[in-house]
Amino acid sequence: MENTVTAILLGILEGLTEFLPVSSTGHLILAQAWFGYDPAEWRQFNIVIQLGAILAVVVAYFRTFWDMGMGLLRWEDRSVRFVRNILLGFVPAAIIGLLAKDAIDAMLETPLVVAIALIIGGIAIIVLERIIPAREDTGVAAMSAKTALAVGCVQSLAMIPGTSRSGATIMGALAMGVGRKTAAEFSFFLAVPTMLGAATVKILDEPALLAGEATIGWTEIALGFTAAFLVALAVIKAFVAFVSKRGFSPFGWYRILIGGAFIAWMVA
């Protein structure tokens, strides 16, 4: 029963934080440290529930993916540029992730790194939000190849747990003149190949998961996956509407509060 409740709570946490600029991985690591359960036992679970969040993006933007896919088959310029930008944004993280895999895994075991990254990232969001003027939203396909690649390089900063993949991507896009809504949606679209790639590498490193020998029961995994999917689906649309009106600063202040509270807890 305890594992069932934990699975649902972690699924909700994943769904709430995956696409917000607050770091879902960081929150899961802090939750593990806070509640005191063995992260090794939940490693496979954490991998699978991310797939639930990915599915939420596909469902929420199914029409966009369908239209772009059909347009790509006809080699329409808008669809080609859309796919090109997603691929260019994905490549830097894929390369760096493979080269720095061991260093990343080591940082994942250090909650203090997460707390510090949350605070630094929060400050960066607040500062950038104040100095970068609001820009017109023109859509992901209208982004230049140079901008998409540069945003992909910035996304690589999210290899540091607590930095936030979505946060790095969104703020990098804003800094390069992309509108708020477009920056948020580019982050969503870029999450699909990035998270699928990361999940694939992790699953290949976990033979027990492929063999059906997960340390956490499949019932708990299914519940966590479902919770992550449903909550992420609700968060995606609400997030775009929120930042279009109020910007990203509230998330910066939240990061500072959570990171500071966790450091205070560790010291106490």
Short mmCIF file of C-alpha atoms in Angstrom, two decimals:
data_model
loop_
_atom_site.label_atom_id
_atom_site.label_comp_id
_atom_site.label_asym_id
_atom_site.label_seq_id
_atom_site.Cartn_x
_atom_site.Cartn_y
_atom_site.Cartn_z
CA MET A 1 0.00 0.00 0.00
CA GLU A 2 2.84 2.39 0.87
CA ASN A 3 4.49 1.83 -2.50
CA THR A 4 1.17 2.42 -4.27
CA VAL A 5 0.69 5.82 -2.62
CA THR A 6 4.31 6.76 -3.29
CA ALA A 7 3.97 5.74 -6.96
CA ILE A 8 0.91 7.92 -7.45
CA LEU A 9 2.50 10.89 -5.68
CA LEU A 10 5.70 10.62 -7.71
CA GLY A 11 3.67 10.32 -10.92
CA ILE A 12 1.78 13.49 -10.03
CA LEU A 13 5.07 15.23 -9.19
CA GLU A 14 6.55 14.19 -12.55
CA GLY A 15 3.49 15.40 -14.43
CA LEU A 16 3.45 18.73 -12.60
CA THR A 17 7.13 19.54 -13.04
CA GLU A 18 8.32 17.94 -16.31
CA PHE A 19 7.31 20.82 -18.58
CA LEU A 20 7.59 23.67 -16.10
CA PRO A 21 10.99 25.39 -15.74
CA VAL A 22 11.49 23.92 -12.26
CA SER A 23 13.27 20.58 -12.98
CA SER A 24 11.27 17.38 -12.65
CA THR A 25 14.42 15.28 -12.14
CA GLY A 26 15.51 17.65 -9.39
CA HIS A 27 12.14 17.39 -7.65
CA LEU A 28 12.21 13.58 -7.82
CA ILE A 29 15.73 13.51 -6.34
CA LEU A 30 14.73 15.89 -3.54
CA ALA A 31 11.58 13.83 -2.90
CA GLN A 32 13.72 10.71 -2.56
CA ALA A 33 16.01 12.45 -0.06
CA TRP A 34 13.10 14.02 1.84
CA PHE A 35 11.05 10.83 2.26
CA GLY A 36 14.09 8.63 2.74
CA TYR A 37 13.32 5.80 0.33
CA ASP A 38 16.00 4.00 -1.69
CA PRO A 39 16.43 5.77 -5.07
CA ALA A 40 17.99 2.63 -6.58
CA GLU A 41 14.73 0.74 -6.11
CA TRP A 42 12.77 3.50 -7.89
CA ARG A 43 15.25 4.14 -10.71
CA GLN A 44 13.32 2.07 -13.23
CA PHE A 45 10.05 3.60 -12.10
CA ASN A 46 11.41 7.13 -12.62
CA ILE A 47 12.46 6.22 -16.17
CA VAL A 48 9.06 4.83 -17.15
CA ILE A 49 6.91 7.63 -15.72
CA GLN A 50 8.81 10.11 -17.91
CA LEU A 51 7.36 8.26 -20.88
CA GLY A 52 3.92 9.17 -19.55
CA ALA A 53 4.86 12.84 -19.71
CA ILE A 54 6.16 12.38 -23.27
CA LEU A 55 2.87 10.79 -24.29
CA ALA A 56 1.06 13.85 -22.91
CA VAL A 57 2.93 16.10 -25.37
CA VAL A 58 2.09 13.81 -28.29
CA VAL A 59 -1.60 13.79 -27.33
CA ALA A 60 -1.80 17.53 -26.59
CA TYR A 61 -0.15 18.44 -29.90
CA PHE A 62 -1.26 15.47 -31.96
CA ARG A 63 -2.72 17.66 -34.71
CA THR A 64 0.52 19.62 -34.98
CA PHE A 65 2.65 16.48 -35.21
CA TRP A 66 0.24 14.94 -37.73
CA ASP A 67 0.16 18.03 -39.94
CA MET A 68 3.94 18.39 -39.84
CA GLY A 69 4.42 14.70 -40.59
CA MET A 70 2.08 14.83 -43.58
CA GLY A 71 3.69 18.06 -44.74
CA LEU A 72 7.13 16.47 -44.47
CA LEU A 73 6.04 13.64 -46.77
CA ARG A 74 5.08 16.32 -49.32
CA TRP A 75 8.32 18.18 -48.52
CA GLU A 76 6.46 21.37 -47.61
CA ASP A 77 8.79 24.14 -46.52
CA ARG A 78 7.08 24.85 -43.19
CA SER A 79 7.12 21.18 -42.15
CA VAL A 80 10.73 20.71 -43.24
CA ARG A 81 11.83 23.73 -41.18
CA PHE A 82 9.81 22.49 -38.17
CA VAL A 83 11.46 19.04 -38.22
CA ARG A 84 14.88 20.57 -38.93
CA ASN A 85 14.62 22.82 -35.88
CA ILE A 86 13.58 19.96 -33.60
CA LEU A 87 16.50 17.82 -34.81
CA LEU A 88 19.00 20.67 -34.47
CA GLY A 89 17.78 21.36 -30.95
CA PHE A 90 18.11 17.68 -30.03
CA VAL A 91 21.61 16.91 -31.38
CA PRO A 92 23.78 18.85 -28.83
CA ALA A 93 22.06 17.23 -25.82
CA ALA A 94 22.33 13.78 -27.42
CA ILE A 95 26.07 14.13 -28.01
CA ILE A 96 26.90 15.65 -24.62
CA GLY A 97 24.60 13.23 -22.81
CA LEU A 98 26.40 10.22 -24.26
CA LEU A 99 29.88 11.64 -23.62
CA ALA A 100 29.16 12.80 -20.06
CA LYS A 101 26.87 9.96 -18.97
CA ASP A 102 28.98 8.82 -15.99
CA ALA A 103 29.43 12.35 -14.64
CA ILE A 104 25.68 12.98 -14.97
CA ASP A 105 24.84 9.76 -13.10
CA ALA A 106 27.16 10.81 -10.27
CA MET A 107 25.43 14.20 -9.93
CA LEU A 108 22.04 12.50 -9.84
CA GLU A 109 23.04 11.05 -6.47
CA THR A 110 23.78 14.47 -4.93
CA PRO A 111 20.71 16.35 -3.65
CA LEU A 112 22.84 19.37 -2.70
CA VAL A 113 23.78 19.87 -6.37
CA VAL A 114 20.07 19.88 -7.22
CA ALA A 115 19.23 22.47 -4.55
CA ILE A 116 22.03 24.81 -5.65
CA ALA A 117 21.08 24.42 -9.33
CA LEU A 118 17.46 25.24 -8.50
CA ILE A 119 18.49 28.49 -6.82
CA ILE A 120 20.95 29.55 -9.53
CA GLY A 121 18.44 28.71 -12.25
CA GLY A 122 15.73 30.64 -10.44
CA ILE A 123 17.89 33.75 -10.26
CA ALA A 124 18.72 33.40 -13.96
CA ILE A 125 15.04 33.16 -14.90
CA ILE A 126 14.14 36.29 -12.92
CA VAL A 127 17.04 38.30 -14.35
CA LEU A 128 16.45 37.21 -17.95
CA GLU A 129 12.71 37.84 -17.67
CA ARG A 130 13.40 41.44 -16.62
CA ILE A 131 16.02 42.31 -19.22
CA ILE A 132 14.60 40.51 -22.27
CA PRO A 133 11.72 42.36 -23.98
CA ALA A 134 8.59 40.47 -25.00
CA ARG A 135 8.73 39.31 -28.63
CA GLU A 136 6.09 38.34 -31.16
CA ASP A 137 5.25 34.63 -31.42
CA THR A 138 5.93 33.37 -34.93
CA GLY A 139 5.97 29.60 -34.35
CA VAL A 140 8.65 26.92 -34.18
CA ALA A 141 8.89 26.57 -37.97
CA ALA A 142 9.82 30.25 -38.28
CA MET A 143 12.90 29.87 -36.06
CA SER A 144 16.21 29.98 -37.90
CA ALA A 145 18.48 26.93 -37.94
CA LYS A 146 21.10 28.92 -36.04
CA THR A 147 18.62 29.75 -33.26
CA ALA A 148 17.39 26.16 -32.97
CA LEU A 149 20.94 24.83 -32.69
CA ALA A 150 21.90 27.48 -30.14
CA VAL A 151 18.85 26.63 -28.01
CA GLY A 152 19.85 22.97 -28.22
CA CYS A 153 23.31 23.87 -26.88
CA VAL A 154 21.73 25.77 -23.99
CA GLN A 155 19.47 22.77 -23.29
CA SER A 156 22.63 20.78 -22.59
CA LEU A 157 23.02 22.74 -19.35
CA ALA A 158 20.09 20.68 -18.08
CA MET A 159 22.46 17.72 -17.78
CA ILE A 160 23.16 19.21 -14.35
CA PRO A 161 20.30 17.90 -12.14
CA GLY A 162 18.10 20.73 -10.92
CA THR A 163 18.84 22.99 -13.89
CA SER A 164 15.61 22.00 -15.72
CA ARG A 165 15.56 20.96 -19.36
CA SER A 166 12.48 23.04 -20.08
CA GLY A 167 13.86 26.00 -18.15
CA ALA A 168 17.16 26.00 -20.04
CA THR A 169 15.41 25.58 -23.38
CA ILE A 170 12.80 28.27 -22.77
CA MET A 171 15.16 30.89 -21.36
CA GLY A 172 17.72 30.15 -24.09
CA ALA A 173 15.03 30.68 -26.73
CA LEU A 174 13.85 33.92 -25.11
CA ALA A 175 17.42 35.23 -25.00
CA MET A 176 17.64 34.64 -28.75
CA GLY A 177 14.52 36.62 -29.57
CA VAL A 178 11.87 33.90 -29.60
CA GLY A 179 8.38 34.75 -28.28
CA ARG A 180 7.14 33.28 -24.99
CA LYS A 181 4.55 30.90 -26.43
CA THR A 182 6.88 29.71 -29.17
CA ALA A 183 9.69 29.19 -26.64
CA ALA A 184 7.40 27.10 -24.43
CA GLU A 185 6.09 25.00 -27.33
CA PHE A 186 9.58 24.45 -28.73
CA SER A 187 10.53 23.12 -25.30
CA PHE A 188 7.55 20.73 -25.41
CA PHE A 189 8.35 19.47 -28.91
CA LEU A 190 12.06 19.15 -28.15
CA ALA A 191 11.20 17.07 -25.08
CA VAL A 192 9.93 14.19 -27.23
CA PRO A 193 13.21 13.13 -28.91
CA THR A 194 15.35 14.30 -25.97
CA MET A 195 13.45 12.37 -23.30
CA LEU A 196 12.90 9.35 -25.52
CA GLY A 197 16.63 9.24 -26.22
CA ALA A 198 17.52 9.56 -22.54
CA ALA A 199 14.96 6.93 -21.54
CA THR A 200 16.24 4.53 -24.22
CA VAL A 201 19.84 4.82 -22.98
CA LYS A 202 18.75 4.27 -19.38
CA ILE A 203 16.56 1.29 -20.27
CA LEU A 204 19.41 -0.34 -22.20
CA ASP A 205 21.52 0.10 -19.06
CA GLU A 206 18.82 -1.65 -16.99
CA PRO A 207 18.49 -5.26 -18.28
CA ALA A 208 16.17 -6.06 -15.35
CA LEU A 209 13.59 -3.62 -16.71
CA LEU A 210 13.61 -5.24 -20.15
CA ALA A 211 13.40 -8.67 -18.53
CA GLY A 212 10.33 -7.66 -16.53
CA GLU A 213 12.25 -7.80 -13.24
CA ALA A 214 11.58 -4.27 -12.00
CA THR A 215 12.29 -3.72 -8.32
CA ILE A 216 9.01 -1.79 -8.04
CA GLY A 217 5.90 -3.70 -9.06
CA TRP A 218 4.36 -3.17 -12.48
CA THR A 219 1.12 -2.08 -10.85
CA GLU A 220 2.93 0.83 -9.19
CA ILE A 221 4.74 1.63 -12.44
CA ALA A 222 1.43 1.68 -14.35
CA LEU A 223 -0.16 3.95 -11.74
CA GLY A 224 2.80 6.34 -11.83
CA PHE A 225 2.80 6.38 -15.63
CA THR A 226 -0.93 7.14 -15.75
CA ALA A 227 -0.70 9.87 -13.11
CA ALA A 228 2.24 11.51 -14.91
CA PHE A 229 0.36 11.41 -18.24
CA LEU A 230 -2.89 12.88 -16.95
CA VAL A 231 -1.30 15.62 -14.87
CA ALA A 232 1.19 16.59 -17.61
CA LEU A 233 -1.65 16.77 -20.15
CA ALA A 234 -3.44 19.30 -17.92
CA VAL A 235 -0.27 21.26 -17.17
CA ILE A 236 0.89 21.74 -20.79
CA LYS A 237 -2.01 23.91 -22.00
CA ALA A 238 -2.35 25.74 -18.69
CA PHE A 239 1.37 26.58 -18.72
CA VAL A 240 1.25 28.16 -22.18
CA ALA A 241 -1.74 30.29 -21.19
CA PHE A 242 -0.08 31.32 -17.91
CA VAL A 243 3.30 32.39 -19.30
CA SER A 244 1.68 34.23 -22.20
CA LYS A 245 0.08 36.55 -19.63
CA ARG A 246 2.37 36.51 -16.59
CA GLY A 247 5.79 35.42 -17.82
CA PHE A 248 8.26 33.08 -16.15
CA SER A 249 9.33 35.02 -13.04
CA PRO A 250 6.94 33.16 -10.66
CA PHE A 251 8.76 29.93 -11.51
CA GLY A 252 12.09 31.59 -10.75
CA TRP A 253 10.92 32.61 -7.27
CA TYR A 254 9.51 29.11 -6.70
CA ARG A 255 12.88 27.53 -7.58
CA ILE A 256 14.70 29.79 -5.13
CA LEU A 257 12.19 28.99 -2.38
CA ILE A 258 12.36 25.21 -2.87
CA GLY A 259 16.15 25.12 -3.23
CA GLY A 260 16.66 27.32 -0.17
CA ALA A 261 14.18 25.32 1.91
CA PHE A 262 15.92 22.06 1.07
CA ILE A 263 19.36 23.41 1.92
CA ALA A 264 17.98 24.70 5.25
CA TRP A 265 16.48 21.25 5.91
CA MET A 266 19.80 19.51 5.20
CA VAL A 267 21.67 21.91 7.48
CA ALA A 268 19.09 21.49 10.27
#
